Coordinates of C-alpha atoms in Angstrom, one line a residue:
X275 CA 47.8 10.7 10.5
X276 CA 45.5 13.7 9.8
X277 CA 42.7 14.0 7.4
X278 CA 43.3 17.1 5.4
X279 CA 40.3 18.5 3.3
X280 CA 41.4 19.6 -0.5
X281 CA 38.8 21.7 -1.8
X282 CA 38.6 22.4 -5.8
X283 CA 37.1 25.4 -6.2
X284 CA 38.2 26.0 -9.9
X285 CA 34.8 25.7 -11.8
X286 CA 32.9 28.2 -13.8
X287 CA 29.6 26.9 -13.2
X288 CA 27.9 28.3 -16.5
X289 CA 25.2 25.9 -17.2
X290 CA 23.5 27.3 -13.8
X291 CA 23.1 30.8 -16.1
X292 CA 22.2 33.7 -15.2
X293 CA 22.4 33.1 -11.1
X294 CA 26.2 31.4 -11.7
X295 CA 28.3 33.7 -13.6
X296 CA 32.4 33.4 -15.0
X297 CA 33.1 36.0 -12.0
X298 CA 30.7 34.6 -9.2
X299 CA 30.1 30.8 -10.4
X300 CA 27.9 28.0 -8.8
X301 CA 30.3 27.2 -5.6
X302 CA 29.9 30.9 -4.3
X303 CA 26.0 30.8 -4.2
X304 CA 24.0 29.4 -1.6
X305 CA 21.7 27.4 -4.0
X306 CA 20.5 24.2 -1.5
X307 CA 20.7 26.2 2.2
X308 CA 21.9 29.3 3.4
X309 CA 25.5 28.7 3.2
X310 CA 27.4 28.7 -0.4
X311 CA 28.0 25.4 -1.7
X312 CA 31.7 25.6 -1.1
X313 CA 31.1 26.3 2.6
X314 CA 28.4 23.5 2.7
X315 CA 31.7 21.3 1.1
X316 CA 33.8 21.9 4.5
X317 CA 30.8 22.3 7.2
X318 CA 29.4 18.9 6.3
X319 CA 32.7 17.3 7.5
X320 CA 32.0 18.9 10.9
X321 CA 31.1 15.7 13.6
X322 CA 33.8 13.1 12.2
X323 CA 35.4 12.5 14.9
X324 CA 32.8 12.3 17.6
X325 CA 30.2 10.2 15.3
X326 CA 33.8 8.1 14.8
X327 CA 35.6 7.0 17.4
X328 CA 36.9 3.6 16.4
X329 CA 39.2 5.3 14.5
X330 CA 39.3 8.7 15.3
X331 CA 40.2 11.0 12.1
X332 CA 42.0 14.3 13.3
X333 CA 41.3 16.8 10.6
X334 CA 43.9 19.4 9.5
X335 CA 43.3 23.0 7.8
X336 CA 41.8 23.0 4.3
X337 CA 43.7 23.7 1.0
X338 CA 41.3 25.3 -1.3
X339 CA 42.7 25.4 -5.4
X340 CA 41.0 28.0 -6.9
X341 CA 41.2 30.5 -9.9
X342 CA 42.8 33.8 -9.1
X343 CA 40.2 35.6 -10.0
X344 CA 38.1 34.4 -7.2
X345 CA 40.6 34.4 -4.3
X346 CA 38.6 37.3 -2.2
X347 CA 35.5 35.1 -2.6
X348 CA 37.0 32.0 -1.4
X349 CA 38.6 33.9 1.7
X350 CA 35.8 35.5 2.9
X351 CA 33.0 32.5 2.2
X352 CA 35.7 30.8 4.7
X353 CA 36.0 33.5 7.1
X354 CA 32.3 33.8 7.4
X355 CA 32.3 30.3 8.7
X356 CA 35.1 30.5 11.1
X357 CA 37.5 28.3 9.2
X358 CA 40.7 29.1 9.2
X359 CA 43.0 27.8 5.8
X360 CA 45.7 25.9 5.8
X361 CA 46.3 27.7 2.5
X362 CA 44.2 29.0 -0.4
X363 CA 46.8 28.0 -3.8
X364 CA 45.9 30.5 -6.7
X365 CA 46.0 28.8 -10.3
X366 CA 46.8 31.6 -12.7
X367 CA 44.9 29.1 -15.5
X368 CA 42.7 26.5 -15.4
X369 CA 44.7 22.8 -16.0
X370 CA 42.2 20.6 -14.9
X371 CA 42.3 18.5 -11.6
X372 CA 45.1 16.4 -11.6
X373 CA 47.6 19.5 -11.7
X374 CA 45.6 21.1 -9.1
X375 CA 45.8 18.1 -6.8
X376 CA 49.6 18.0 -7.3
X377 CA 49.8 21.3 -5.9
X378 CA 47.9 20.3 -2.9
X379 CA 49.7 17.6 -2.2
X380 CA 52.8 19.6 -2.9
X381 CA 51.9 22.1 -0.4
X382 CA 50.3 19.3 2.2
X383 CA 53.9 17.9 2.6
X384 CA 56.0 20.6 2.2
X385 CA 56.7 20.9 6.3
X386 CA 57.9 17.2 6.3
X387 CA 54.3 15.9 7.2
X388 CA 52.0 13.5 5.0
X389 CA 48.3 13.8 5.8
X390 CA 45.5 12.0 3.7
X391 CA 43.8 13.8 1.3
X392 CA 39.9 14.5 1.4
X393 CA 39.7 16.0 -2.5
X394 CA 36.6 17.2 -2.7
X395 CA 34.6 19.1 -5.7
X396 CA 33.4 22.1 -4.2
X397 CA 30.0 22.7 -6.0
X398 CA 28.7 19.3 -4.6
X399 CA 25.4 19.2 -2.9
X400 CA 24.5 16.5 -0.2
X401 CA 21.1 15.3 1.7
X402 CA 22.8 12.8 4.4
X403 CA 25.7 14.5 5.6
X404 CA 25.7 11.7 8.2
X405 CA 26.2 8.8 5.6
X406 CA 28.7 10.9 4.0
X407 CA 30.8 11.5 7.4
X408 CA 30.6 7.4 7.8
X409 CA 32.0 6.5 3.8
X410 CA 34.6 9.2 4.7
X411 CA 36.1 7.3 8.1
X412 CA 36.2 4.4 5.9
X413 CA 38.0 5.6 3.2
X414 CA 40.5 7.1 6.0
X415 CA 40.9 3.7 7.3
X416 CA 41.6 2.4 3.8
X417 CA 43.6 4.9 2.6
X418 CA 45.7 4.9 5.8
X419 CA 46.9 1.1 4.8
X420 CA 48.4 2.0 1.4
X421 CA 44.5 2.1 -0.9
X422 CA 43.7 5.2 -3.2
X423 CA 39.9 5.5 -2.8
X424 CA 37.3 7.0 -4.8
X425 CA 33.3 7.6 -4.1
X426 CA 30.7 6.3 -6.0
X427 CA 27.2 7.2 -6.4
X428 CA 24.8 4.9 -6.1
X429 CA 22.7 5.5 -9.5
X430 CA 18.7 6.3 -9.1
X431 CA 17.9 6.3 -13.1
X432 CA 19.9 5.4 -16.4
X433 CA 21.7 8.8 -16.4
X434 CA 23.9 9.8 -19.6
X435 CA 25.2 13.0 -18.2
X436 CA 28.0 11.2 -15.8
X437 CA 30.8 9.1 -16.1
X438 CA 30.5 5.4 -14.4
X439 CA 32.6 3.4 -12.1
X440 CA 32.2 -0.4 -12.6
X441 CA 33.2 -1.8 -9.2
X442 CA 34.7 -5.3 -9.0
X443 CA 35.2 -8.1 -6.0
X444 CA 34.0 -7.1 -2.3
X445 CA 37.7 -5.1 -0.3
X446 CA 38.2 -7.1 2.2
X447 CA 39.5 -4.6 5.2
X448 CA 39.1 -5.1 9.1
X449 CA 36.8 -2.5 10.8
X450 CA 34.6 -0.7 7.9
X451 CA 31.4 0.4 8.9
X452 CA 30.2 -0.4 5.0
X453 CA 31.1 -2.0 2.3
X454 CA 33.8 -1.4 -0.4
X455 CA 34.9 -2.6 -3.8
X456 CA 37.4 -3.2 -5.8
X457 CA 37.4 -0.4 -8.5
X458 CA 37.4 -2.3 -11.6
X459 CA 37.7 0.7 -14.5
X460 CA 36.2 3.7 -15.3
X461 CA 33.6 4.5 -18.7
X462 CA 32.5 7.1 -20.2
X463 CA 29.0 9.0 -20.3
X464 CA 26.8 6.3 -21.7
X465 CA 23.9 6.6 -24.4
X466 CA 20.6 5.8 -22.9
X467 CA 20.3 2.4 -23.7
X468 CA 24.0 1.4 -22.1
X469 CA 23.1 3.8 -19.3
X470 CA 19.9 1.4 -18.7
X471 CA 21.4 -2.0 -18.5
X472 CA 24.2 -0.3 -16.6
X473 CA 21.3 0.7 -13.9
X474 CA 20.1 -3.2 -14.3
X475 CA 23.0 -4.6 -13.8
X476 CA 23.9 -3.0 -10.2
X477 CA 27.8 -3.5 -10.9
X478 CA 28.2 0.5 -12.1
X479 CA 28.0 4.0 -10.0
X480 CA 28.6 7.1 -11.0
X481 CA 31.8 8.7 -10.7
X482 CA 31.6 11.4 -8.3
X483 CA 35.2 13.0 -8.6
X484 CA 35.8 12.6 -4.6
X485 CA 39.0 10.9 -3.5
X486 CA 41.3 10.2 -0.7
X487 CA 44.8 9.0 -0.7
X488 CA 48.1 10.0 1.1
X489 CA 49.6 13.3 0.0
X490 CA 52.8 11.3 -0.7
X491 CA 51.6 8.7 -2.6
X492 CA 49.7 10.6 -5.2
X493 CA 52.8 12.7 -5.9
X494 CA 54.4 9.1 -6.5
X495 CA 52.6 8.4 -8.8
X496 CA 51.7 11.5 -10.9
X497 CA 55.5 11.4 -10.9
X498 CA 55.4 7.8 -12.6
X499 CA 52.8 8.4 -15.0
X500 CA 52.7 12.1 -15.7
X501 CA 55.8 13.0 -15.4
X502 CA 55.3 15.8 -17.3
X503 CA 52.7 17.2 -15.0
X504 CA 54.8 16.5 -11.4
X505 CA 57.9 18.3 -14.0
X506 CA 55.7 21.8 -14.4
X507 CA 53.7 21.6 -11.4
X508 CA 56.9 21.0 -9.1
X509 CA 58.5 24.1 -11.1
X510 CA 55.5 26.4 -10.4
X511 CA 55.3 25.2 -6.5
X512 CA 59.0 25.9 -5.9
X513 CA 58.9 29.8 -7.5
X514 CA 55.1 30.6 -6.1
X515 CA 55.2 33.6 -4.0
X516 CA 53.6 34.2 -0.5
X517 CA 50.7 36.6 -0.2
X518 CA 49.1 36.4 3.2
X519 CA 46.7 33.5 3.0
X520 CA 47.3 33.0 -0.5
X521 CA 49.8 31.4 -2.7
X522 CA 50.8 32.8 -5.9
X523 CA 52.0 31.0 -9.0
X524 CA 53.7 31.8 -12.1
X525 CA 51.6 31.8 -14.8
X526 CA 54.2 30.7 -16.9
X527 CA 55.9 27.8 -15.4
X528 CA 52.3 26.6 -14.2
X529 CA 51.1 26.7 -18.2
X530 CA 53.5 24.5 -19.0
X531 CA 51.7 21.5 -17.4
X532 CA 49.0 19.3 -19.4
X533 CA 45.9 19.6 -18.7
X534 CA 44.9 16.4 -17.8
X535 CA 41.7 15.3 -14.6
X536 CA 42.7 12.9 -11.8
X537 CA 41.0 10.1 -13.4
X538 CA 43.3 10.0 -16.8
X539 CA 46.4 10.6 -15.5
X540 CA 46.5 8.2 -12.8
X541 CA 43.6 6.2 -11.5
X542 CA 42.2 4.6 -15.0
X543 CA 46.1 3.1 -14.9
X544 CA 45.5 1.8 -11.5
X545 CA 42.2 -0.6 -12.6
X546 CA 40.2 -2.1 -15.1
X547 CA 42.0 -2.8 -18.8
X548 CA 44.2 0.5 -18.8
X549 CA 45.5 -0.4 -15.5
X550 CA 49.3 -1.3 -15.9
X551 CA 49.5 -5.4 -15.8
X552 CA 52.8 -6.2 -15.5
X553 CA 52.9 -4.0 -12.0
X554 CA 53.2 -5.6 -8.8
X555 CA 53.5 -2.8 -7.3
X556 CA 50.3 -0.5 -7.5
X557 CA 48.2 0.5 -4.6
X558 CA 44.9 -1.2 -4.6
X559 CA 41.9 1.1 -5.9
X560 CA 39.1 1.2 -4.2
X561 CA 35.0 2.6 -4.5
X562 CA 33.1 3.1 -1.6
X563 CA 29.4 3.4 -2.8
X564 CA 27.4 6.3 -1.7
X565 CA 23.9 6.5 -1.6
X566 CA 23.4 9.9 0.5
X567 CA 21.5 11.6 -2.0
X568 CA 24.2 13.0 -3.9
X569 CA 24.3 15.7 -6.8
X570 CA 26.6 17.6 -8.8
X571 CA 23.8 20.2 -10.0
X572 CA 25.2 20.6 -13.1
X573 CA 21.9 22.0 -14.4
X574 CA 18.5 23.9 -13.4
X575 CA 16.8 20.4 -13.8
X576 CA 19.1 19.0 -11.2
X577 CA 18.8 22.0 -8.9
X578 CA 15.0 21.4 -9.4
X579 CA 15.4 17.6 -8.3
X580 CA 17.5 18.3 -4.7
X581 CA 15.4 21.6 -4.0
X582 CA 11.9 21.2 -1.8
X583 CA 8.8 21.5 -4.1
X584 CA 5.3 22.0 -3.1
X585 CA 2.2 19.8 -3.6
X586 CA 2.4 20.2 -7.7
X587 CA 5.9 19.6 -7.5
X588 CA 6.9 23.5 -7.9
X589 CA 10.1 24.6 -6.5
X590 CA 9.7 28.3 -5.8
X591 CA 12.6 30.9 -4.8
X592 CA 12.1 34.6 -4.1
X593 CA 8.9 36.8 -4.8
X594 CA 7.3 33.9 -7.1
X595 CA 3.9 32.7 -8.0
X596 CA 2.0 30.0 -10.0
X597 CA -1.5 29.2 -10.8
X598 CA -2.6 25.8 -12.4
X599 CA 1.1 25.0 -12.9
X600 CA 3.1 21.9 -12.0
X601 CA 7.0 21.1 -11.6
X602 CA 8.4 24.0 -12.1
X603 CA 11.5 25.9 -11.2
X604 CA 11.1 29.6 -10.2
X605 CA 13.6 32.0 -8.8
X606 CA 13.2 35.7 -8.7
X607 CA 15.6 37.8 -7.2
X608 CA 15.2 41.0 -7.8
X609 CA 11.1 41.0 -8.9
X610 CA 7.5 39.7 -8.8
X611 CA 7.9 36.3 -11.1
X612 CA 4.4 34.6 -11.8
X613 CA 4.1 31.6 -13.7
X614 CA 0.5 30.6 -15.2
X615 CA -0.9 27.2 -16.6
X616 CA 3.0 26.3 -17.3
X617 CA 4.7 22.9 -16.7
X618 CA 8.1 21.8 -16.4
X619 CA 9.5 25.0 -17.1
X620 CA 12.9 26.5 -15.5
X621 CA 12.3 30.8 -15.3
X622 CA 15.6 32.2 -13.6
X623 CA 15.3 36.1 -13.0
X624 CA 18.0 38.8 -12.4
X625 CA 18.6 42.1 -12.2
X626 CA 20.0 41.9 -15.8
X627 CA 18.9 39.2 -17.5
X628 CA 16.1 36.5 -17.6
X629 CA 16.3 32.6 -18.7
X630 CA 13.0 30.3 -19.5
X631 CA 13.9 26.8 -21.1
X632 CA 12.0 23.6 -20.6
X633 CA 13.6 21.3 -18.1
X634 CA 14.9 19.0 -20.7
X635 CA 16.4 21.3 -22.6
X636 CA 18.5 22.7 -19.2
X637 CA 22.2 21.5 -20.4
X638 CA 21.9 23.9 -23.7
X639 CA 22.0 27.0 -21.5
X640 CA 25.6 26.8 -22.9
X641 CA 24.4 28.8 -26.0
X642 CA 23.3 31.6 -24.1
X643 CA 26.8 31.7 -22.5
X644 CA 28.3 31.3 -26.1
X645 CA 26.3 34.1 -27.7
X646 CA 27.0 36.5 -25.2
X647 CA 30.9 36.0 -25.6
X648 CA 30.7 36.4 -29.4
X649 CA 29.0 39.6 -28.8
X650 CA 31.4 40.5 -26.4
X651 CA 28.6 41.2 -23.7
X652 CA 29.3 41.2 -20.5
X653 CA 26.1 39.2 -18.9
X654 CA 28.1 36.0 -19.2
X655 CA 31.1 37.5 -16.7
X656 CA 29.3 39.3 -14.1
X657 CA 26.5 40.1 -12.6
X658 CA 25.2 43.7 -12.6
X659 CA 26.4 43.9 -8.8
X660 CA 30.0 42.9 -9.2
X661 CA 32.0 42.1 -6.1
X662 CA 35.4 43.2 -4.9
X663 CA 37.4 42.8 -1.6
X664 CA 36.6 45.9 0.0
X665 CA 32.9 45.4 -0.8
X666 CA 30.8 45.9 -4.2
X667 CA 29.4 47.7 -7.0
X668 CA 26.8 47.9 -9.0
X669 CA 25.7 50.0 -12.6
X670 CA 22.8 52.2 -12.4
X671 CA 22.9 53.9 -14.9
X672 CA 24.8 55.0 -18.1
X673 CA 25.0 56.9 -21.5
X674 CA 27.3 58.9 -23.5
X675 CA 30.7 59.9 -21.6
X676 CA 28.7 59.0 -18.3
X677 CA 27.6 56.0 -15.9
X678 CA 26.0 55.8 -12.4
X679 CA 27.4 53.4 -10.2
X680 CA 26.0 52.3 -6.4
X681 CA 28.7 51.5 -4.1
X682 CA 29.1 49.4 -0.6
X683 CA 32.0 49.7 1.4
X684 CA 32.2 47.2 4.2
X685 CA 33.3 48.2 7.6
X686 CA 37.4 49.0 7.7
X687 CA 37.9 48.6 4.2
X688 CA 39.3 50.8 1.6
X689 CA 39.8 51.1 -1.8
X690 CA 43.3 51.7 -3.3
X691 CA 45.0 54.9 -3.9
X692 CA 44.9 55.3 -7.3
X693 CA 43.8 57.6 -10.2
X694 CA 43.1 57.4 -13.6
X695 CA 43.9 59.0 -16.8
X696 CA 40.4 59.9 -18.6
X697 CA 37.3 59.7 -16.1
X698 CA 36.7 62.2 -12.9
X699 CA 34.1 60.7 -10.6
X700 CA 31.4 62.9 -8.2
X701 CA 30.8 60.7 -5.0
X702 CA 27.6 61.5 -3.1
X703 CA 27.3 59.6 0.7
X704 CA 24.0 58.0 1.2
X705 CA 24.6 56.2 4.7
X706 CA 27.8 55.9 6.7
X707 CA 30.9 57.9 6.8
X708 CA 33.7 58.3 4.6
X709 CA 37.1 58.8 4.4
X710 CA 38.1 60.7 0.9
X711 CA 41.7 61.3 0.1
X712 CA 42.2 63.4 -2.8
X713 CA 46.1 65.0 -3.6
X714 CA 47.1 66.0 -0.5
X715 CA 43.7 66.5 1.6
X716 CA 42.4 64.1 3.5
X717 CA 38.7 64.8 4.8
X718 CA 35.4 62.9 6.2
X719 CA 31.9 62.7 4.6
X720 CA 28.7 61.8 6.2
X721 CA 25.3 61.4 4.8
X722 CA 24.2 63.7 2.0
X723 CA 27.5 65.2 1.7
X724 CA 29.4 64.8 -1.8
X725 CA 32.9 65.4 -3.2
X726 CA 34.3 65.6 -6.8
X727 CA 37.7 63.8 -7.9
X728 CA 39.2 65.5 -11.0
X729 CA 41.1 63.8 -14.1
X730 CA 44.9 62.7 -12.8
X731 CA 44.0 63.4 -8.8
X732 CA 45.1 60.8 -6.6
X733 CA 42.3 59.6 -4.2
X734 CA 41.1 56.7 -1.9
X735 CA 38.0 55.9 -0.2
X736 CA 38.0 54.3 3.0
X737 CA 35.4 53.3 5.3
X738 CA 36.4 54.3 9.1
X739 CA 33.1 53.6 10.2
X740 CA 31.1 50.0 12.2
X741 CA 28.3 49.8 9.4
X742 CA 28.8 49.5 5.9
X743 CA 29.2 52.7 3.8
X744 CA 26.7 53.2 0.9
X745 CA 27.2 56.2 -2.1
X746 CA 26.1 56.8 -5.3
X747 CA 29.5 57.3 -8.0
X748 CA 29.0 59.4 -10.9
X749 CA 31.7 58.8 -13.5
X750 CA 32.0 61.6 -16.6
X751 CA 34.6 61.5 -19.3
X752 CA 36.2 59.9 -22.8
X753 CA 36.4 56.8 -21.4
X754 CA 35.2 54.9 -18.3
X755 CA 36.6 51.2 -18.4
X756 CA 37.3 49.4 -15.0
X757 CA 41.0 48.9 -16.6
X758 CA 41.8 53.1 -16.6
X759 CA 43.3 52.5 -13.2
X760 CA 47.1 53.3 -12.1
X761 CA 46.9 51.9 -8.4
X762 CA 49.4 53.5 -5.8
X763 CA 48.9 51.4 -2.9
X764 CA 46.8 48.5 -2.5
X765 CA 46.2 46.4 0.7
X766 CA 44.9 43.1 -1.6
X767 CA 48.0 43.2 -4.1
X768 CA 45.8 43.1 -6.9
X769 CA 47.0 44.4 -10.8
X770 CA 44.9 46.8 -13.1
X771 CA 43.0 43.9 -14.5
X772 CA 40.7 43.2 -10.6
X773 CA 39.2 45.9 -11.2
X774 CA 38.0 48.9 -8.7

């Protein structure tokens, strides 16, 4: 029975503002290493079976759930690390996790076969991938014999900002390596004080949101206590549509289903005082503690806390400097940042915007986030380099009836034909070559060469060429908005609303 990883890759990550963005969140940056957190997520599951043998767990293609929106992201974060999908499923709107894990489960057994699930957050960060690797071949073992299993994190200090698992009587189960629990409830994010004595008492971990349990049995029972949710999300899995790598869902019959996390809908009723009692016929729950130094970094104070910090406790990133300063978080990506007789203070630089709070004031970076959307700014979206499929872009420059945009091409990509109705656009090569259709000529450009596309002309850029294609884009006219596209052709599928 194979082990199939289930990556949820459907958070925003905005309280890690302004590095994480809507368009580019958390799970896409490589905030711990130099790989991304989501393809830290899969590479740390690389070794099972040889540091395993005594029950060796064969490991099938991922399934990655993500937003639509970030589908070219996913794809390529996976192809830069050689792993190949099983199948990357597209939610047209967020429905929280238990939907999402219904489609994976959906598409895990839809060729007849019925792996076990490894559902796994994909903005996690953790120290002793070893550890991890061992709690996982036990939870294959248990979840092989009928258990749904969840993770939980050993607790270092009386922390309000995560829910608890209270775990019950010692699991008896032939050949674990550790030990594991009865899972006897889940409760919500403490105050301090009830945070404390949960910490004294040793009976409570924190819920990590990492579980694993046979494809076919979660379906069973999302079906027996959501209904509603196995209804909509069956509906939605029958009509999605094929798109290479990608599976596409309708919009519709997908937002139909509750929103509703894994936890709710189906494991509080298998334990503790919500758990159905006149049932005989539940699988046993199970925790597996972990104590692998674990973190969700939900904040800039927990990024601080898993990051390397020097002799004064300084965790520096990029071009940064500090004098007579101690425990502070620095990274600068674009310039000099220097920090002076400071302490405990989080200074996050970028090419557009700039964020200095005190560590304990890190969660209320939401308000930045909700300021910028009632001001209909667009620092909150995207970065000032936004990417696409075929490569990026970035605004340098813009005014009245004008704007200046850098753009990178990658090596055999092109942009779609297309034209648009109110802008013409000057292209000027800087490195590379390119291939410009405009109408009915089709011509090559090399370095220092230009070109000019009128209002209404139908063009495409391509890069031909082995390195990556760099030019300068100079837009004129009434109205320069990324949605004044009519595309033609388009190798990525994508509608008006992607973008360039």
């Amino acid at each position: 029975m194979s082990l199939q990883p289930v990556i949820l890759s459907g958070g925003s990550g905005t309280r890690l503002w302004p590095l994480s963005r809507e368009a580019y969140p958390k799970q896409f940056l490589p905030l711990t290493s130099e790989h991304t957190m989501l393809q830290e997520t899969l590479l740390r599951l690389d070794g099972l079976d040889a540091e395993h043998p005594r029950h060796a767990v064969g490991q099938a293609a991922p399934l990655v759930i993500c937003n639509d929106a970030h589908r070219f992201l996913v794809a390529e974060q996976l192809r830069v690390i050689g792993v190949e999908p099983a199948c990357i499923v597209l939610e047209p709107k967020g429905r929280n996790t238990a939907p999402a894990l219904t489609l994976a489960a959906l598409a895990a057994t839809q060729d007849g076969e019925d792996p076990i699930l490894l559902v796994m957050p994909a903005d996690h960060t953790i120290r002793n991938e070893p550890g991890f690797r061992a709690a996982v071949a036990d939870a294959y073992l248990l979840a092989r014999e009928g258990a749904v299993v969840t993770f939980g994190i050993v607790p270092s200090k009386p922390e309000t900002g995560y829910g608890y698992i209270r775990q019950g009587r010692v699991y008896q189960a032939e050949g674990l390596a550790g030990r594991a629990y009865v899972l006897d409830g889940f409760v919500e994010k403490p105050d301090a004080e009830t945070a404390q004595g949960y910490l004294a008492s040793g009976d409570y971990l924190w819920n990590s949101g990492i579980f694993v349990l046979k494809a076919s049995l979660w379906l069973g029972l999302v079906e027996r206590f959501c209904p509603d949710i196995a209804q909509a999300v069956g509906k939605a899995f029958v009509a999605a549509t094929e798109d290479g790598d990608f599976l596409r869902l309708d919009a519709d019959l997908f937002g139909a289903s509750p929103s509703d996390s894994i936890d709710y809908a189906v494991m509080e009723r298998l334990s503790g005082p919500s758990a159905d009692a006149d049932a005989d016929d539940l699988p046993p729950a199970v925790v597996i503690p972990l104590d692998v130094g674990w973190s969700d970094v939900g904040a800039w104070s927990a990024l601080w806390e898993v990051r390397e910090q020097d002799d004064a406790g300084n965790v520096l990133d990029g071009d940064a400097f500090v004098h007579n300063a101690r425990n502070n978080l620095l990274m600068a990506n674009h310039r000099m940042v220097a920090a002076v007789g400071v302490d405990d203070l989080i200074l996050v630089e970028t090419p557009d915007a700039v964020l200095v709070a005190s560590k304990e004031s890190a969660q209320d970076v939401k308000a930045v986030i909700q300021f910028l959307q009632r001001q209909g700014r667009h620092e909150y979206l995207h970065h000032q380099r936004v990417h696409r499929p075929w490569g990026s872009y970035e605004s340098i420059g813009q005014g009245s009836r004008y704007q200046v945009k850098r753009l990178t091409v990658s090596p055999g990509e092109t942009l779609s034909l297309q034209m648009h109705h109110h802008r013409a656009e000057h292209w000027i090569v800087v490195s590379g070559t390119a291939r410009v259709t405009c109408d009915d000529s089709t011509f090559l450009l090399t370095e220092n060469q230009s070109t000019y596309i009128p209002v209404g002309a139908t063009h495409r850029l391509e890069n031909p060429g082995s390195i990556p294609l760099e030019l300068v884009e100079v837009q004129s006219g009434s109205y320069l908005g990324e949605d004044d596209i009519v595309r033609f052709e388009d190798r990525y599928n994508r509608g008006t609303q992607d973008g360039s």
